Coordinates of C-alpha atoms in Angstrom, one line a residue:
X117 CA 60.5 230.8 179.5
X118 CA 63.5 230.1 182.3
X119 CA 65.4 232.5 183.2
X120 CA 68.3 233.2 185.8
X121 CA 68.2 236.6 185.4
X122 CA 64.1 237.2 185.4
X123 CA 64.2 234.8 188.7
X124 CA 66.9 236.8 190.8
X125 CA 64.5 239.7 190.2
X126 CA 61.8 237.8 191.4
X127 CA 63.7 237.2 194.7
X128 CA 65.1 240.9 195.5
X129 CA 68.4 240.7 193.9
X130 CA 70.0 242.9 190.8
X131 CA 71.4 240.7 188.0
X132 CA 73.1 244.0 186.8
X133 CA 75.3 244.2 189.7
X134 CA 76.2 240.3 189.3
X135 CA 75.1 236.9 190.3
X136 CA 75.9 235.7 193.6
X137 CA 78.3 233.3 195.0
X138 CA 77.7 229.9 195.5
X139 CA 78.5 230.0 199.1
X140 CA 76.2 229.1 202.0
X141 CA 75.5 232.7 203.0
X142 CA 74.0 232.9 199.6
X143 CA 72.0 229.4 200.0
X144 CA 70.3 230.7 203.3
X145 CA 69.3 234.2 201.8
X146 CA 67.7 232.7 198.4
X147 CA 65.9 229.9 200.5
X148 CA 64.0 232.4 202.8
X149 CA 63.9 235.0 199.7
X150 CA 62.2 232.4 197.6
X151 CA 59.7 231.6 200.1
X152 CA 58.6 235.0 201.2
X153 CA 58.5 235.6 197.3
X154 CA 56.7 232.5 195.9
X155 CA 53.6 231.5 197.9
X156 CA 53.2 227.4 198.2
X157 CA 49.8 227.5 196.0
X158 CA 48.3 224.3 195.7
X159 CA 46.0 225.4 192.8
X160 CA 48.7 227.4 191.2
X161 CA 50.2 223.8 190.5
X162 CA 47.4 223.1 188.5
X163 CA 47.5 226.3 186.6
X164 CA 49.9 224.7 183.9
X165 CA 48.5 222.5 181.0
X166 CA 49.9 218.9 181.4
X167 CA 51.2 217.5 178.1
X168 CA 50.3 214.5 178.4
X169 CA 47.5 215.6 179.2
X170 CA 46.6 214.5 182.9
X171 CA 45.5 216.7 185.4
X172 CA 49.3 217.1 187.0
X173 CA 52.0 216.4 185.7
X174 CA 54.9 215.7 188.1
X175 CA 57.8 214.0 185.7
X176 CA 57.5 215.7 182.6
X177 CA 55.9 218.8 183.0
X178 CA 57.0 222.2 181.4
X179 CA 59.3 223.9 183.2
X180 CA 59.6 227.0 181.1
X181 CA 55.6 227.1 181.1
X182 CA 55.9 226.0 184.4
X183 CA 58.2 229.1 185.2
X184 CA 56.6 231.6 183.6
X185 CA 53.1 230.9 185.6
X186 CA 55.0 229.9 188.5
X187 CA 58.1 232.7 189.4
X188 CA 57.9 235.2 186.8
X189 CA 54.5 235.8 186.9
X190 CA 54.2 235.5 191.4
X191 CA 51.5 233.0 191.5
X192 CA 53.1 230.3 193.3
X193 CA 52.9 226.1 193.3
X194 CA 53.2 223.1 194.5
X195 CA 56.1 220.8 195.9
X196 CA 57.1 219.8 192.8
X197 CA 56.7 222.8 190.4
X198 CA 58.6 225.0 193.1
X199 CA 61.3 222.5 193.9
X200 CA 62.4 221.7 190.4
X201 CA 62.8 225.4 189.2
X202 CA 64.5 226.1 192.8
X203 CA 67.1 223.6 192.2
X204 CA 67.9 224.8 188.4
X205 CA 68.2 228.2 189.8
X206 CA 71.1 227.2 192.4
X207 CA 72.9 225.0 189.8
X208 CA 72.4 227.8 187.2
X209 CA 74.6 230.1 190.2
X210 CA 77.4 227.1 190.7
X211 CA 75.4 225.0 193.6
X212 CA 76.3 221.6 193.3
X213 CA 72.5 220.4 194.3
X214 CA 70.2 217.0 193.9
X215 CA 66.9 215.9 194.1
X216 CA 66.5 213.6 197.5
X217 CA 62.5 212.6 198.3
X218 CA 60.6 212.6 201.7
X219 CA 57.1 212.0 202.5
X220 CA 54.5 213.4 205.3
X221 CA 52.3 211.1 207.0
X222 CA 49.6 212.6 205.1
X223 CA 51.1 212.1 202.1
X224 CA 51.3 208.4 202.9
X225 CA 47.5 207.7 204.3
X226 CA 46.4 209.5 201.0
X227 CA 48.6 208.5 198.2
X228 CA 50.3 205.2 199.8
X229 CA 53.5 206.4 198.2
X230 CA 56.8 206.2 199.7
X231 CA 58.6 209.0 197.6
X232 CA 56.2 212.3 197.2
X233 CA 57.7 215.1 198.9
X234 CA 60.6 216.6 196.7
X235 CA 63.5 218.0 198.8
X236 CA 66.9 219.6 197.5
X237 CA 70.4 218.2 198.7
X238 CA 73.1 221.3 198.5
X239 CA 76.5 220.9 199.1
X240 CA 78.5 224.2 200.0
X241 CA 81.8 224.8 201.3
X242 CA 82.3 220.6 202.2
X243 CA 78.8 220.9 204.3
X244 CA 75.7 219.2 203.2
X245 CA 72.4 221.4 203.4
X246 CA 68.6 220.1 203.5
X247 CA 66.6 222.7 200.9
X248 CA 62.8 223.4 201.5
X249 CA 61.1 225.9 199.5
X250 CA 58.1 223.7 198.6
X251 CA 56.4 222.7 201.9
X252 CA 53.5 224.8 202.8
X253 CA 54.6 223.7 206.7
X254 CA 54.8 225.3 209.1
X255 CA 58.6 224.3 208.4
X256 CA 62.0 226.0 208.4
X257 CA 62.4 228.8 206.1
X258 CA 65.8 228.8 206.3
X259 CA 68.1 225.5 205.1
X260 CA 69.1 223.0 208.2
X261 CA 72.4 221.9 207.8
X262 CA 72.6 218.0 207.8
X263 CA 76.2 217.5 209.4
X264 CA 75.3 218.9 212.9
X265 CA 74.7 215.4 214.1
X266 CA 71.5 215.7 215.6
X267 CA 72.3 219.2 217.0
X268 CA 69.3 221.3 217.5
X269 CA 68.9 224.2 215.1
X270 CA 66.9 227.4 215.5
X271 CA 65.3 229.4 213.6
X272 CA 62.9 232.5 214.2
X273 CA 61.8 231.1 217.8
X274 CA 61.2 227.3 216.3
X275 CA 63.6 224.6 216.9
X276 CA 64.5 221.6 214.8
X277 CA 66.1 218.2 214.7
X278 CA 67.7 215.8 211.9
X279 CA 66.8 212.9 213.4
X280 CA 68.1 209.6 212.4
X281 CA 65.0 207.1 211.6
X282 CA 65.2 203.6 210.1
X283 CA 67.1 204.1 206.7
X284 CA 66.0 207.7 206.7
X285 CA 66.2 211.1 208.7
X286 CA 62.9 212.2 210.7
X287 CA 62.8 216.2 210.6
X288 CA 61.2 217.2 213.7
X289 CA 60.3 221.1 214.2
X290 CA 59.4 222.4 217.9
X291 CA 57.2 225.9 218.1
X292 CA 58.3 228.2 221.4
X293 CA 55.2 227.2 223.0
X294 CA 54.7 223.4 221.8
X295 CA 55.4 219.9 221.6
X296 CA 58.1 218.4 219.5
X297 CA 56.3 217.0 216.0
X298 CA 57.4 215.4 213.0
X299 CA 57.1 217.8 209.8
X300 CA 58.1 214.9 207.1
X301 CA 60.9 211.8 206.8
X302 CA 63.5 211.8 204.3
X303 CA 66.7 210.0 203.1
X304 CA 69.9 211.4 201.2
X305 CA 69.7 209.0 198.5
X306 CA 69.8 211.5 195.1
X307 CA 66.6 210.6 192.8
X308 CA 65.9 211.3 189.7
X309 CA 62.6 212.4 188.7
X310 CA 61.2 210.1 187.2
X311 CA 61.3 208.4 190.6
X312 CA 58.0 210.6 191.7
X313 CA 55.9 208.8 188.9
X314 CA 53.9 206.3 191.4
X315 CA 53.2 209.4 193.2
X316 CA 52.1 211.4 190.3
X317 CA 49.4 207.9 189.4
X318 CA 48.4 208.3 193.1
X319 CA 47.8 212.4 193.0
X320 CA 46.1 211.8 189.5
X321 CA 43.5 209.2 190.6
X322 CA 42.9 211.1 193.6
X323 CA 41.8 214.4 191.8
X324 CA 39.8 212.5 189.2
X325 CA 38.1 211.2 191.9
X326 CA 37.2 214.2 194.0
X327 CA 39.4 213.4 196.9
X328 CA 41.6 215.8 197.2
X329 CA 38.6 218.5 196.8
X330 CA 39.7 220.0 200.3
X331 CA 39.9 224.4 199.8
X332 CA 43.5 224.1 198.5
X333 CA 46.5 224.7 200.3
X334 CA 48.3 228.1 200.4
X335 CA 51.5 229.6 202.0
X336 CA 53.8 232.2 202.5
X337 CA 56.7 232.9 204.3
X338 CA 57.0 236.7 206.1
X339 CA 60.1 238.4 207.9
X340 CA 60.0 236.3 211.1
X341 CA 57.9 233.2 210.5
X342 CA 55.4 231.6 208.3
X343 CA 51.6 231.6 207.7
X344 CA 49.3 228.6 206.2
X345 CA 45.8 228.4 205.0
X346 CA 44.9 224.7 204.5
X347 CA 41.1 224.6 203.5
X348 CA 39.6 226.4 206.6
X349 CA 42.2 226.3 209.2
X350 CA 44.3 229.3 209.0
X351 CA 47.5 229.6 211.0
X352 CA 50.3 231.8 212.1
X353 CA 53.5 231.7 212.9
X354 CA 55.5 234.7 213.8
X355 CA 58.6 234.2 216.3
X356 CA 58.0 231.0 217.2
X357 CA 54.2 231.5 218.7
X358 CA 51.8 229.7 216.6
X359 CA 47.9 230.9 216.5
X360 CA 45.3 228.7 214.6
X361 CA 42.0 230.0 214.2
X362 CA 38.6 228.1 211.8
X363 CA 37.7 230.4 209.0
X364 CA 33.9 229.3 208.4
X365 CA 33.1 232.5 206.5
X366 CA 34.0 232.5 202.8
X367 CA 34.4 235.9 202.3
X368 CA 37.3 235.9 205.1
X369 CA 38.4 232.5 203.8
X370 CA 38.9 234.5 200.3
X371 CA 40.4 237.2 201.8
X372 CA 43.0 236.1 203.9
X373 CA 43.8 232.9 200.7
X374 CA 44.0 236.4 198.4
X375 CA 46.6 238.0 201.2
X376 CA 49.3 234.9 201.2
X377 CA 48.6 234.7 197.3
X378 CA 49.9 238.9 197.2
X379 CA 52.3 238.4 199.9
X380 CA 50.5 241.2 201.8
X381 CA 50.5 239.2 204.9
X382 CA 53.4 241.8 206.8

């Protein structure tokens, strides 16, 4: 069952001594709390029973089930599952906070879906913030704010820019030792989420049909960085300097996917 209270825990706070303030100092602690706190666990999102009774549910699903599996109990989930509780959380503390939708290039070759990735629009103090707590990345792990006009913004040795793209904002992240890339497109527009029901069709389908068999995707973020397992590819990224490395063996493929899942990845 949801719960404010059971959720601050989760993320280091003390209920006891009071909530805090909705004010961006609060915004950036929760955002990089929640994902050192919560892995991204793609298999955790299927952990809760769909009601209606499809392998994911994206619209409708459970969120108190959903919570309990998801925060209280530490496993983790997908974009969706981890987005949606995130953004009750901050309007439960006084956030004024919507739904806005991205989607990766990846997302779009396999789904062919325009709205997929869920993002979180906070507005604090007059200033409009872009929320991220479910994207396995690499990515920011603290929130960019969106009225810097373009203005690079660091973060932990990464750099990253809101770039203006078509209708929409391109979100390009730079490591200390790469290339500029593009993590995901988004626009502002506030959705509602029943919007994400093409893309819940397209991740359905694809599941039924063995497609997105792949080793599951897993995340966490630690003190100074972030670190990824998606299927064999395992990767770090610790002030800035990413290493990638193939794990071929299962046993180390299981034990580093059970170190991101306890968050004993220091």
């Amino acid at each position: 069952m949801y719960d404010c209270d059971t959720y601050l825990r989760r993320l280091g706070y003390d209920p006891a001594t009071g909530r805090p303030a909705a004010e961006p100092a609060t915004l950036v602690a929760l955002h990089k709390r929640h994902m050192e706190a919560i892995p991204f666990n793609s298999v955790g999102s299927l952990a809760v029973p769909a009601p209606s009774g499809r392998l994911v549910d994206l619209v409708d699903f459970d969120e108190d089930a959903t919570f309990d599996s998801v925060v209280a109990a530490g496993n983790g989930g997908g974009c969706v599952q981890l987005t949606r509780l995130f953004l009750r959380l901050l309007r439960d503390l006084g956030f004024d906070a919507d739904l806005i939708a991205g989607t990766t290039a990846e997302g779009r070759q396999s789904y062919g879906v325009e709205v997929e990735h869920m993002l979180i629009l906070a507005r604090v103090d007059g200033e409009s913030w872009l929320a991220d707590i479910g994207y396995a990345g690499p990515s920011f792990i603290e929130p960019l704010n969106l009225d810097g006009g373009g203005v690079e913004q660091r973060q932990y040795g990464c750099r990253y820019r809101l770039v203006p793209d078509g209708d929409g904002v391109s979100l390009r992240r730079r490591p200390r030792l790469g290339q500029w890339s593009t993590v995901y497109e988004f626009t502002a527009k506030v959705r509602d989420r029943s919007d994400w029901a093409p893309a819940e069709k397209a991740i359905n389908a694809a599941l039924a049909a063995g497609d997105d068999d792949d080793g599951g995707l897993y995340s966490r973020a630690v003190s100074d960085g972030q670190v990824v397992l998606k299927g064999r590819r395992y990767l770090t990224v610790r002030a800035g300097i990413e290493k990638a490395g193939t794990l071929s063996d299962d046993g180390a493929w299981r034990a580093h996917r059970d170190m991101i899942l306890a968050g004993e990845v220091g």
